XYZ file of C-alpha atoms in Angstrom:
787
model
C 23.618 -2.240 -4.450
C 23.248 -5.824 -3.317
C 19.686 -6.092 -4.470
C 20.786 -4.962 -8.362
C 23.233 -7.999 -8.315
C 20.537 -10.311 -7.183
C 18.193 -9.100 -10.097
C 20.674 -10.202 -12.648
C 19.939 -13.594 -13.992
C 22.719 -13.795 -16.476
C 25.820 -11.739 -17.612
C 27.573 -11.914 -21.105
C 30.585 -10.444 -22.199
C 31.811 -10.202 -26.006
C 35.469 -11.357 -26.269
C 37.785 -11.554 -29.525
C 37.527 -15.297 -28.981
C 33.794 -15.541 -28.456
C 31.015 -14.810 -25.871
C 31.748 -15.515 -22.156
C 28.281 -16.335 -20.628
C 27.616 -16.415 -16.857
C 24.345 -17.847 -15.408
C 23.036 -17.184 -11.868
C 22.160 -20.720 -10.429
C 19.763 -19.058 -8.031
C 17.872 -17.453 -10.546
C 17.795 -20.550 -13.083
C 16.628 -22.445 -9.826
C 13.963 -19.965 -9.297
C 12.720 -19.921 -12.869
C 12.604 -23.704 -12.760
C 10.591 -23.938 -9.512
C 8.251 -21.221 -10.957
C 7.505 -23.417 -13.952
C 6.998 -26.396 -11.820
C 4.577 -24.353 -9.608
C 2.797 -23.013 -12.642
C 2.307 -26.353 -14.172
C 1.138 -28.018 -10.803
C -1.291 -25.133 -10.424
C -2.630 -25.734 -13.973
C -3.189 -29.421 -13.261
C -4.982 -28.883 -10.059
C -7.181 -26.221 -11.676
C -7.936 -28.745 -14.395
C -8.629 -31.516 -11.985
C -11.044 -29.391 -9.957
C -12.528 -28.152 -13.058
C -13.507 -31.600 -14.203
C -14.835 -32.320 -10.779
C -17.181 -29.235 -10.747
C -17.875 -29.952 -14.558
C -19.401 -33.373 -13.946
C -20.998 -32.742 -10.494
C -22.993 -34.083 -8.692
C -21.296 -37.289 -10.404
C -17.753 -37.938 -10.061
C -15.235 -39.003 -12.792
C -14.829 -42.596 -11.459
C -18.571 -43.288 -12.086
C -17.797 -43.048 -15.752
C -15.708 -46.164 -15.410
C -18.417 -48.091 -13.519
C -20.781 -47.192 -16.245
C -18.446 -48.454 -18.891
C -17.837 -51.404 -16.971
C -21.349 -52.279 -16.751
C -21.915 -51.793 -20.339
C -19.038 -53.817 -21.378
C -20.388 -56.797 -18.918
C -23.329 -56.758 -20.965
C -21.317 -57.877 -24.046
C -20.370 -61.068 -22.455
C -23.835 -61.931 -20.733
C -25.758 -61.057 -23.772
C -28.114 -58.759 -22.348
C -28.471 -55.642 -24.185
C -29.449 -52.698 -21.873
C -28.993 -50.191 -24.585
C -32.016 -51.552 -26.520
C -30.052 -52.044 -29.619
C -28.157 -48.705 -29.624
C -24.771 -50.292 -29.039
C -25.471 -52.186 -32.363
C -26.655 -49.102 -34.265
C -23.389 -47.156 -33.054
C -21.392 -50.194 -34.231
C -22.980 -50.171 -37.515
C -22.600 -46.421 -38.248
C -18.857 -46.059 -36.799
C -17.118 -44.003 -39.441
C -14.088 -46.148 -39.369
C -13.621 -49.055 -41.882
C -14.482 -52.385 -40.850
C -10.881 -53.509 -42.073
C -9.298 -51.302 -39.680
C -10.645 -53.334 -36.546
C -12.191 -56.433 -35.472
C -15.793 -57.009 -34.848
C -14.991 -57.383 -31.232
C -12.962 -54.033 -31.097
C -15.902 -52.273 -32.565
C -18.358 -53.797 -30.261
C -16.005 -52.534 -27.475
C -15.897 -49.047 -28.760
C -19.308 -48.936 -29.394
C -20.043 -49.968 -25.841
C -17.771 -47.284 -24.587
C -19.290 -44.632 -26.716
C -22.719 -45.680 -25.533
C -21.699 -45.790 -21.885
C -20.132 -42.271 -22.185
C -23.287 -40.839 -23.538
C -25.430 -42.532 -20.892
C -23.138 -41.120 -18.260
C -23.417 -37.682 -19.588
C -27.243 -38.041 -19.671
C -27.378 -39.193 -16.150
C -25.307 -36.301 -15.090
C -27.700 -33.812 -16.764
C -30.567 -35.604 -15.293
C -28.917 -35.448 -11.923
C -28.214 -31.680 -12.315
C -31.777 -30.794 -13.688
C -33.259 -32.729 -10.901
C -31.345 -30.757 -8.511
C -32.282 -27.604 -10.308
C -35.985 -28.470 -10.032
C -35.609 -29.129 -6.360
C -33.745 -25.905 -5.668
C -36.441 -24.085 -7.399
C -38.886 -24.999 -4.616
C -38.769 -22.152 -2.067
C -41.826 -23.156 0.278
C -39.276 -23.897 3.095
C -38.467 -20.125 3.452
C -41.956 -19.118 4.322
C -42.253 -21.749 7.176
C -42.345 -20.623 10.652
C -38.901 -20.584 12.272
C -38.360 -23.841 14.110
C -41.113 -25.466 12.425
C -40.760 -27.620 9.397
C -43.494 -29.255 7.532
C -43.150 -32.941 6.244
C -42.993 -31.877 2.738
C -40.023 -29.666 3.490
C -38.482 -32.452 5.383
C -38.677 -34.796 2.195
C -37.586 -32.011 0.043
C -34.462 -31.309 2.090
C -33.598 -34.990 2.164
C -33.988 -35.052 -1.574
C -31.673 -32.143 -1.998
C -29.078 -33.697 0.277
C -29.330 -36.829 -1.640
C -28.720 -35.268 -5.094
C -26.040 -32.742 -3.790
C -23.392 -35.393 -3.963
C -20.454 -35.418 -1.461
C -17.698 -32.927 -0.903
C -18.700 -30.287 -3.431
C -16.092 -27.646 -4.702
C -16.887 -24.009 -4.655
C -18.394 -24.038 -8.140
C -19.879 -27.571 -8.158
C -23.532 -26.152 -7.716
C -23.400 -23.284 -10.363
C -24.913 -25.446 -13.272
C -27.589 -26.557 -10.823
C -28.648 -23.320 -9.472
C -32.135 -22.088 -10.831
C -32.435 -18.852 -12.987
C -34.015 -15.823 -11.387
C -37.678 -15.802 -12.170
C -39.315 -12.693 -13.936
C -42.315 -11.804 -11.365
C -45.759 -11.031 -13.059
C -46.209 -7.405 -13.616
C -49.423 -7.329 -11.853
C -47.640 -8.607 -8.706
C -44.892 -6.284 -8.913
C -47.265 -3.246 -9.442
C -49.528 -4.500 -6.710
C -46.571 -4.853 -3.968
C -45.254 -1.333 -5.279
C -48.422 0.415 -4.610
C -48.639 -1.350 -1.180
C -45.321 -0.067 -0.212
C -45.707 3.664 -1.097
C -49.322 3.660 0.439
C -48.087 4.697 4.198
C -45.804 7.362 2.317
C -48.404 9.194 0.246
C -51.352 11.227 0.988
C -54.594 10.232 -0.532
C -54.279 12.556 -3.658
C -50.608 11.420 -4.340
C -51.636 7.862 -3.930
C -54.445 7.916 -6.240
C -52.167 9.952 -8.828
C -49.501 7.065 -8.393
C -52.332 4.290 -8.828
C -53.571 5.824 -12.112
C -49.960 5.971 -13.474
C -49.317 2.437 -12.458
C -52.671 1.267 -14.008
C -52.017 2.958 -17.193
C -48.600 1.517 -17.463
C -49.760 -1.774 -16.735
C -52.656 -1.524 -19.154
C -50.373 -0.058 -22.112
C -46.655 -0.676 -22.061
C -45.940 -3.216 -19.663
C -46.784 -6.443 -21.534
C -44.340 -5.484 -24.481
C -41.512 -4.789 -21.950
C -42.095 -7.739 -19.971
C -41.857 -9.994 -23.107
C -38.439 -8.655 -23.886
C -37.533 -9.382 -20.070
C -38.838 -12.753 -20.102
C -36.789 -13.374 -23.543
C -33.784 -12.204 -21.732
C -34.407 -14.251 -18.697
C -34.130 -17.283 -20.959
C -31.113 -16.115 -22.880
C -29.023 -14.794 -20.133
C -28.016 -16.648 -16.701
C -29.613 -13.813 -14.589
C -31.811 -11.037 -16.160
C -30.832 -8.417 -13.584
C -27.093 -8.710 -12.661
C -25.214 -7.497 -15.842
C -27.630 -4.491 -16.111
C -27.468 -3.748 -12.345
C -23.488 -3.701 -12.492
C -23.486 -1.705 -15.610
C -26.082 1.042 -14.917
C -25.889 1.160 -11.165
C -22.028 1.044 -10.737
C -20.114 1.238 -13.889
C -22.098 4.164 -15.617
C -22.166 6.063 -12.449
C -19.811 9.338 -13.188
C -19.914 10.769 -9.752
C -16.977 9.775 -7.196
C -17.173 6.105 -6.052
C -15.284 7.038 -2.777
C -18.106 7.286 0.011
C -20.741 7.118 -2.577
C -20.131 3.417 -3.772
C -17.048 1.882 -1.826
C -17.640 0.217 1.482
C -15.487 -0.859 4.568
C -14.988 -3.560 6.922
C -13.253 -3.541 10.253
C -10.766 -5.543 12.269
C -11.465 -7.611 15.268
C -13.156 -5.522 18.062
C -11.213 -6.128 21.198
C -8.065 -8.122 20.066
C -5.032 -6.883 18.383
C -2.663 -10.036 17.783
C 0.546 -7.740 17.335
C 1.259 -4.207 17.540
C 3.918 -4.487 14.858
C 2.481 -2.914 11.440
C 4.732 -4.900 9.253
C 4.173 -8.240 11.025
C 0.482 -7.930 11.016
C 0.495 -6.744 7.328
C 2.856 -9.937 6.731
C 0.485 -12.397 8.350
C -2.737 -10.926 6.743
C -1.364 -10.637 3.132
C 0.078 -14.468 3.475
C -3.219 -15.492 4.605
C -5.047 -13.725 1.544
C -2.686 -15.574 -0.920
C -3.726 -18.783 0.764
C -7.185 -17.903 0.348
C -6.692 -16.801 -3.311
C -4.847 -20.156 -4.028
C -7.952 -22.085 -2.709
C -10.324 -19.721 -4.609
C -8.392 -20.128 -7.768
C -8.663 -23.883 -7.474
C -12.184 -23.886 -6.421
C -11.397 -25.606 -3.000
C -13.430 -23.342 -0.851
C -16.729 -25.069 0.385
C -19.758 -23.473 -1.307
C -22.055 -21.313 0.943
C -25.161 -23.111 1.871
C -28.412 -21.991 3.365
C -29.668 -24.587 6.132
C -26.295 -25.998 5.488
C -27.935 -27.758 2.223
C -29.342 -25.147 0.015
C -26.341 -23.864 -2.202
C -25.675 -20.305 -3.193
C -24.093 -18.704 -6.036
C -20.285 -18.340 -6.164
C -19.829 -16.107 -9.128
C -19.154 -13.010 -7.395
C -15.971 -14.584 -5.590
C -14.159 -15.068 -9.097
C -13.093 -11.348 -9.097
C -12.188 -10.750 -5.726
C -8.326 -10.831 -6.505
C -6.400 -9.340 -9.523
C -9.264 -6.927 -10.277
C -9.602 -2.990 -10.966
C -12.258 -0.799 -12.095
C -11.034 1.085 -15.033
C -12.456 4.572 -15.570
C -14.093 5.463 -18.947
C -15.551 8.431 -20.505
C -19.267 7.151 -20.617
C -18.752 4.061 -18.673
C -16.164 2.102 -16.472
C -15.110 -1.382 -17.081
C -13.986 -4.083 -14.657
C -10.728 -5.650 -15.738
C -9.908 -9.207 -14.036
C -6.714 -10.830 -14.914
C -5.233 -14.331 -14.419
C -2.869 -15.046 -11.544
C -0.963 -12.040 -10.532
C 2.464 -12.321 -8.634
C 2.855 -8.893 -7.058
C 1.029 -6.268 -4.945
C 1.647 -2.468 -4.714
C 1.988 -0.930 -1.424
C 1.592 2.884 -0.651
C 3.376 4.570 2.053
C 3.819 8.264 2.819
C 3.455 9.151 -0.817
C 5.365 6.457 -2.249
C 4.084 3.528 -4.416
C 6.039 0.149 -3.941
C 5.873 -2.986 -6.036
C 6.486 -6.146 -4.006
C 6.722 -9.587 -5.444
C 4.589 -12.131 -3.754
C 6.424 -15.253 -4.859
C 9.825 -16.768 -4.816
C 11.283 -20.098 -5.875
C 7.902 -20.984 -7.100
C 6.044 -20.349 -3.761
C 4.481 -17.726 -1.730
C 6.397 -15.702 0.400
C 6.288 -16.692 3.941
C 4.695 -14.402 6.451
C 8.216 -13.431 8.162
C 9.305 -12.884 4.487
C 6.578 -10.310 3.859
C 7.217 -8.774 7.271
C 10.777 -7.961 6.078
C 9.553 -6.349 2.872
C 7.146 -4.136 4.615
C 9.582 -3.344 7.215
C 11.842 -2.290 4.352
C 9.258 0.009 3.081
C 8.673 1.350 6.417
C 12.230 2.286 6.821
C 12.604 3.839 3.589
C 12.773 7.608 4.114
C 13.181 8.818 0.486
C 10.676 11.445 -0.616
C 7.584 11.287 -2.964
C 8.338 12.114 -6.710
C 6.601 15.491 -7.818
C 2.941 14.606 -8.046
C 3.172 11.200 -6.479
C 2.012 11.985 -2.994
C -1.773 12.705 -3.946
C -1.853 10.734 -7.065
C -4.558 7.881 -5.794
C -6.804 11.162 -5.512
C -7.744 10.510 -9.083
C -9.427 7.455 -8.121
C -11.529 9.424 -5.423
C -12.652 12.019 -7.742
C -15.226 12.120 -10.580
C -14.884 9.565 -13.235
C -14.689 11.365 -16.349
C -11.797 13.743 -15.342
C -9.800 10.710 -14.046
C -10.768 8.844 -17.522
C -9.238 11.712 -19.492
C -6.242 12.121 -17.263
C -5.631 8.577 -17.620
C -5.652 8.467 -21.496
C -3.590 11.631 -22.070
C -0.897 11.088 -19.142
C -0.781 7.444 -18.247
C -1.270 5.737 -21.690
C 2.631 5.730 -22.461
C 5.847 5.730 -21.014
C 6.895 5.312 -17.254
C 3.511 6.360 -16.050
C 2.027 3.642 -18.041
C 4.240 1.145 -16.702
C 3.868 2.169 -13.226
C -0.003 2.285 -13.643
C 0.014 -1.024 -15.105
C 1.713 -2.330 -12.097
C -1.083 -0.990 -9.849
C -4.016 -1.891 -11.866
C -2.581 -5.614 -12.390
C -1.712 -6.216 -8.824
C -3.351 -8.963 -6.834
C -4.646 -6.108 -4.627
C -3.493 -2.736 -3.123
C -1.974 -2.247 0.396
C -1.719 0.884 2.247
C 0.745 1.104 5.183
C -1.021 3.977 7.024
C 0.933 6.212 9.318
C -1.834 7.278 11.828
C -3.045 4.546 14.407
C -6.682 3.390 14.221
C -9.004 1.178 16.056
C -11.766 0.636 18.609
C -10.655 2.043 21.899
C -13.448 1.976 24.870
C -11.301 4.721 26.528
C -11.785 7.043 23.463
C -15.381 8.555 22.818
C -15.116 8.935 18.998
C -12.723 5.992 18.181
C -15.083 3.972 16.058
C -16.028 7.150 14.125
C -12.469 7.895 13.479
C -11.731 4.340 12.536
C -14.763 4.191 9.993
C -14.023 7.457 8.548
C -10.300 6.252 7.862
C -11.466 3.164 6.128
C -14.090 4.698 4.184
C -11.904 7.563 2.640
C -8.754 8.041 4.582
C -6.948 11.086 3.489
C -8.570 10.880 -0.027
C -5.314 9.988 -1.511
C -3.780 7.058 0.281
C -6.215 4.311 -1.063
C -6.559 3.020 -4.677
C -10.320 3.195 -4.746
C -10.332 1.587 -8.052
C -8.903 -1.705 -7.065
C -11.176 -4.623 -5.991
C -10.190 -3.958 -2.333
C -7.491 -2.074 -0.747
C -6.164 -3.552 2.407
C -5.101 -0.914 5.262
C -2.677 -1.667 7.853
C -2.215 0.816 10.741
C 0.849 1.527 12.805
C -0.663 -0.028 16.012
C -1.187 -3.299 14.195
C -4.966 -3.041 13.505
C -6.135 -3.480 9.831
C -9.135 -2.969 7.610
C -10.549 -2.956 4.243
C -12.008 -0.489 1.700
C -13.930 -2.398 -1.134
C -15.015 -1.272 -4.517
C -18.584 -2.219 -4.899
C -19.285 -2.903 -8.667
C -17.690 -6.501 -8.661
C -19.316 -7.851 -5.582
C -21.562 -7.134 -2.558
C -20.274 -7.122 1.238
C -20.925 -10.878 2.180
C -18.428 -11.840 -0.517
C -15.749 -9.663 0.995
C -16.894 -10.638 4.466
C -16.444 -14.365 3.649
C -12.754 -13.528 2.973
C -12.214 -11.394 5.763
C -13.688 -14.131 8.189
C -11.017 -16.507 6.618
C -8.272 -14.045 6.959
C -8.839 -13.089 10.717
C -9.170 -16.931 11.595
C -5.927 -17.571 9.904
C -4.103 -14.852 11.159
C -4.909 -15.371 14.817
C -5.290 -19.011 15.113
C -3.244 -20.695 12.444
C -0.306 -18.392 11.481
C 0.254 -16.461 14.883
C 3.370 -14.544 16.182
C 6.209 -14.820 18.293
C 6.412 -13.389 21.832
C 7.995 -10.298 20.488
C 5.299 -9.883 17.907
C 7.149 -10.819 14.818
C 5.806 -13.427 12.307
C 6.697 -16.598 12.900
C 9.642 -18.085 10.562
C 13.352 -17.208 10.040
C 14.068 -13.879 8.374
C 15.083 -13.908 4.604
C 17.533 -10.986 4.017
C 18.300 -12.158 0.435
C 15.124 -11.187 -1.103
C 15.129 -8.285 -3.539
C 14.006 -5.075 -2.255
C 10.534 -3.594 -2.943
C 10.855 -1.583 -6.185
C 9.776 2.034 -6.233
C 7.257 2.740 -8.845
C 8.500 5.752 -11.159
C 6.352 8.581 -12.359
C 6.806 11.425 -14.653
C 3.902 13.699 -13.928
C 3.470 17.072 -15.602
C 2.175 20.267 -14.288
C -1.216 19.770 -15.991
C -1.595 16.179 -14.339
C -0.667 17.686 -11.064
C -3.417 20.166 -11.414
C -5.892 17.423 -12.402
C -4.817 15.304 -9.356
C -5.217 18.472 -7.253
C -8.871 19.246 -8.620
C -9.916 15.552 -7.829
C -8.351 15.609 -4.278
C -10.316 18.907 -3.716
C -13.719 17.136 -4.851
C -12.820 14.185 -2.729
C -11.929 16.067 0.367
C -15.214 17.955 0.199
C -17.043 14.600 0.098
C -14.891 13.128 2.881
C -15.091 16.170 5.219
C -19.198 16.344 4.761
C -19.354 12.611 6.115
C -20.818 12.536 9.440
C -20.403 9.261 10.934
C -21.283 7.519 14.256
C -20.645 3.942 15.269
C -21.614 2.397 18.580
C -22.027 -1.160 20.144
C -25.436 -1.843 21.424
C -24.800 -4.327 24.417
C -27.938 -4.228 26.279
C -29.241 -7.409 24.532
C -28.724 -8.976 21.261
C -29.937 -12.109 19.199
C -30.337 -14.363 22.214
C -33.015 -12.267 23.781
C -34.693 -11.236 20.576
C -35.104 -14.852 19.293
C -36.406 -15.851 22.717
C -39.242 -13.185 22.165
C -40.136 -15.416 19.002
C -39.467 -12.702 16.336
C -36.790 -12.099 13.804
C -33.799 -10.245 14.870
C -33.766 -8.554 11.509
C -37.400 -7.574 11.657
C -36.725 -6.360 15.270
C -33.944 -4.028 14.351
C -35.640 -2.730 11.099
C -38.874 -1.869 13.289
C -36.513 -0.103 15.731
C -35.074 1.721 12.819
C -38.650 3.072 11.637
C -39.236 4.238 15.321
C -35.949 6.004 15.323
C -36.611 7.570 11.774
C -40.068 8.840 12.813
C -38.687 10.344 16.094
C -35.754 11.798 14.578
C -37.367 13.371 11.315
C -41.378 13.358 12.241
C -42.086 11.674 9.025
C -41.820 8.310 7.494
C -39.544 7.791 4.385
C -38.807 5.261 1.773
C -36.447 2.727 3.364
C -34.213 0.301 1.500
C -33.067 -2.854 2.926
C -30.595 -4.960 1.065
C -31.583 -8.770 0.573
C -29.527 -11.311 -1.264
C -30.806 -13.350 -4.074
C -27.639 -15.726 -4.327
C -29.901 -19.036 -4.348
C -30.206 -17.995 -8.033
C -27.480 -18.255 -10.756
C -25.471 -14.987 -10.683
C -28.004 -13.428 -8.189
C -26.801 -10.345 -6.333
C -29.087 -8.270 -4.317
C -32.937 -7.116 -4.114
C -34.658 -4.442 -1.897
C -36.846 -4.954 0.952
C -39.045 -2.002 1.215
C -39.097 -1.753 5.029
C -41.468 1.204 5.666
C -44.738 -0.927 5.465
C -48.180 0.192 6.478
C -47.782 -2.314 9.431
C -44.629 -0.877 10.302
C -46.247 2.552 10.392
C -49.299 1.410 12.295
C -46.835 0.175 14.945
C -44.721 3.351 15.110
C -47.826 5.671 15.458
C -48.932 3.266 18.378
C -45.775 3.471 20.083
C -45.857 7.249 19.951
C -49.526 7.309 20.951
C -49.824 7.465 24.866
C -52.969 6.457 25.043
C -52.294 3.122 23.625
C -51.405 -0.118 25.653
C -48.518 -2.401 25.361
C -50.714 -5.153 24.649
C -51.749 -3.241 21.518
C -48.478 -2.325 20.697
C -47.219 -5.825 21.005
C -49.797 -7.005 18.447
C -49.136 -4.360 16.168
C -45.432 -5.106 16.478
C -45.740 -8.762 15.561
C -47.973 -7.987 12.818
C -45.354 -5.539 11.188
C -42.649 -8.101 12.091
C -44.416 -10.960 10.351
C -45.073 -8.308 7.198
C -41.393 -7.728 7.194
C -40.204 -11.189 7.267
C -42.723 -12.113 4.390
C -41.375 -9.086 2.251
C -37.857 -10.468 2.938
C -38.587 -13.750 2.006
C -40.362 -12.619 -1.169
C -37.292 -10.641 -2.164
C -34.856 -13.597 -1.474
C -37.229 -15.753 -3.927
C -37.208 -13.406 -6.669
C -40.522 -11.683 -6.138
C -39.133 -8.203 -4.973
C -40.275 -5.026 -6.387
C -37.327 -3.035 -7.471
C -34.989 -5.126 -9.445
C -37.946 -5.944 -11.830
C -39.009 -2.418 -12.096
C -35.453 -1.423 -12.762
C -35.080 -3.734 -15.590
C -38.356 -2.852 -17.150
C -37.151 0.656 -17.117
C -33.764 -0.366 -18.887
C -35.909 -2.048 -21.603
C -38.082 0.996 -22.039
C -34.896 3.118 -22.627
C -33.612 0.555 -25.303
C -36.966 0.564 -27.093
C -37.172 4.470 -26.726
C -40.557 3.954 -24.869
C -41.225 6.789 -22.251
C -43.059 5.782 -18.941
C -43.965 8.302 -16.602
C -44.535 5.550 -14.070
C -41.091 4.135 -14.179
C -39.648 7.523 -14.287
C -41.288 8.434 -11.127
C -40.357 5.014 -9.440
C -36.646 5.219 -10.492
C -36.322 8.712 -9.055
C -37.727 8.249 -5.551
C -35.028 9.084 -2.884
C -34.017 6.293 -0.352
C -33.551 8.592 2.625
C -33.003 5.485 4.967
C -30.761 3.091 3.441
C -29.956 -0.005 5.633
C -27.978 -3.185 5.406
C -26.992 -6.201 7.471
C -23.548 -7.626 7.101
C -23.665 -11.469 7.712
C -21.311 -12.752 10.612
C -19.993 -16.206 11.155
C -20.390 -17.276 7.340
C -17.613 -19.869 7.940
C -17.709 -20.472 11.625
C -13.760 -20.792 11.743
C -14.030 -19.089 15.118
C -15.964 -20.133 18.011
C -17.092 -16.906 19.581
C -18.758 -18.797 22.518
C -15.205 -20.156 23.445
C -13.377 -16.929 22.089
C -15.850 -14.082 22.879
C -13.183 -11.574 22.131
C -12.485 -12.415 18.522
C -15.274 -10.779 17.189
C -15.376 -8.058 14.324
C -17.361 -4.837 14.193
C -18.614 -5.564 10.707
C -18.582 -2.519 8.444
C -20.568 0.250 6.761
C -20.890 2.535 3.848
C -21.561 6.215 3.145
C -25.132 7.928 3.234
C -27.042 7.277 -0.017
C -29.122 10.513 0.062
C -28.052 14.121 0.793
C -30.560 14.369 3.529
C -30.793 10.758 4.801
C -28.998 8.026 6.751
C -26.991 5.136 5.849
C -27.336 2.497 8.618
C -25.225 -0.839 8.677
C -25.892 -3.115 11.521
C -24.196 -6.510 12.354
C -25.621 -8.869 14.791
C -22.607 -10.547 16.544
C -23.201 -13.717 18.741
C -26.100 -13.390 21.191
C -25.465 -10.440 23.163
C -23.941 -7.731 20.775
C -25.239 -5.562 17.867
C -23.018 -2.889 16.299
C -24.215 0.119 14.236
C -22.565 2.245 11.691
C -24.501 5.299 10.883
C -23.772 7.783 8.405
C -25.056 11.069 7.190
C -23.898 14.531 5.782
C -22.858 17.414 7.810
C -24.409 19.784 5.176
C -27.731 18.606 5.829
C -29.406 20.476 8.499
C -31.872 17.660 9.136
C -29.570 15.043 9.992
C -27.230 13.951 12.743
C -25.935 10.616 12.823
C -25.049 10.661 16.735
C -28.549 11.827 17.414
C -29.993 9.026 15.288
C -27.770 6.577 17.106
C -29.334 7.691 20.229
C -32.841 7.073 18.828
C -32.061 3.836 17.555
C -30.588 2.789 21.173
C -33.922 4.088 22.823
C -36.221 2.465 20.175
C -34.477 -0.817 20.754
C -35.058 -0.773 24.609
C -38.794 0.558 24.160
C -39.485 -2.522 21.900
C -37.730 -4.614 24.374
C -40.188 -3.277 27.126
C -43.116 -4.314 25.285
C -42.305 -8.071 25.765
C -42.024 -7.474 29.729
C -45.579 -9.123 30.495
C -44.404 -12.135 28.269
C -41.078 -12.248 29.744
C -42.665 -12.666 33.355
C -44.235 -15.751 31.759
C -41.095 -17.109 30.312
C -39.441 -16.452 33.656
C -41.533 -18.811 35.411
C -40.678 -21.438 32.734
C -36.997 -21.242 33.524
C -36.001 -19.537 30.247
C -34.238 -16.622 31.797
C -30.421 -16.401 32.482
C -28.840 -14.326 35.165
C -26.971 -11.234 33.990
C -25.033 -8.548 35.751
C -26.135 -6.070 38.348
C -28.458 -8.813 39.653
C -31.051 -8.241 36.839
C -32.903 -10.977 35.219
C -33.205 -10.869 31.374
C -33.925 -13.600 28.729
């Protein structure tokens, strides 16, 4: 075969008169170019590492300090206060080795270097002290105090110019450990509306007993860890919440992100996959070099970028007691799954990334391949969808040697995993349940056509749509969303397609064909695969999903009502929950703590006493809209304050979680902590941020918006709700529950949310009349006026 000959770099023949050696010039050239690229990459990484290491200073500032110190030798002014002379007298070199002037110059350079490093640390710790101030978060939206303006100016001044992705890491403050009294007080306040008087009194007794007996000892160890580690929560959160979980990660942990809602750049599957994979390689190159701009709140306050390090070349490896996250250096291949076969595709040629047109060629070759799966290969990936312990044992027994190990290593060491799906998906307004089917496909697929252990699986559909299924332990949704926004913008606005829908560029038929991974799967291993598949299919079939687009109004109207869009939606969710279930429940909303070093998330307990009072007023027919509106504003303000406390390290749940972990290490039993950690979250919610990069102007290109993503239900008898605020006039909801629960129905809950949103909007109608008089309305369709 032609591809086999192309893969041969050299040939040799032993003759009686010697060895006849033939070298392939193309292969030697590729090896040379690969080496040049590798050294160039190392040089860029070293340069950017130095730039990030000395930030907020720059390397050239060292030369300025050295010149200033050298000048002092000639003008007979000693700014070192005698330290240069002290260094000169204590140099270990013999006086015979160099002249007095040389020793003076060397001493001045050493002092200048030390002074330069001192100034760097001074600037860095000054910036860290400034970033430890969070008063700006608690100020009313649109109003900034003089002290905050001064603080913001100082942050800008000390932040330097043109920071790289990891420039601010050393300047980020540590996550503070809250006072035990504050955490317990906030906890009791959060459960008060959910418990009757007897239950609350019992919980209060347990909380006070814990506070007065065991809390102080546990808190001391936690404070010690906060000084020793960069973050007192994140490593334990990753290990005990994610990696030690033995249940399937499909649906229960992994999440998904969708493609653009209204636009499909090309309907050619191989072409779309080619552009997207190439865009991912561009993103990865900038990530490895640290060239992405760091995310910053208010455009100034930096956020931690640690989670982004493991986006590519990362796999969750199953273990008997705990999994591990394996992150490797630059990987030069990916693995593609199509119709039960696994293919290895090289991403480089001649020391460069494959071009989009070359990737399209490779993916089209896979699509055209009609070979059959090997025995056991079709549903092999179901092992990653089932329970972790059987997968770990199967991996040790059947994939730790021989051809199976080689093929598994190829998957686990790949840059990422690509599935070329064989069933079209995507949002179609003409089809009622298209968004539901699309979400379920991304969340679990067929249970064997995604490698759920990879950091993410890219899914490409026959109609040109794409999506992502992401493993959760290594990072949170905003991190993957950051990459996804870059990919979609690059795909649509920078790479583009030909009129026929192919990738731009010339076709390269000289590339080696993708390589089929080989397997020798025994009957025992096939049985293990079948068992995992049955478990996974049972989980997948139980997912009741409903997604819909809320287009009645969006962020624009809510902000003109002078309230937070997130608080508005959360209160609508509380109203919908009460109408759906007739009771209130413990509600989880995810908030980020990335303003701290290695920060991840914190919980906002959205079901507050103020929210309960508002919901009851909405359901009380004797109440007036004025009373309801006053209660709404009170509840919204409370929610915003809770959210801000969570963002600034004063949340409830991560602190209690870490106290619980310390208690287990010390062998201390706490009935209070046991009860807190066992409480079910029957309503789990999350907002996926959009427009983190602002690469697409959605006012100019309103059709280029994504639907965001979602996750599976957290509780057996509860709901998982992901909502995405898109632009000014669109909010998307992704609702999940379980068919096996007789009390839940995702479609019904979606209807309750829609009705709740509209009911809350009506509370503002009297105020809207006043706003209309001031010209703050815009004309919308059907002749109706809205804010």
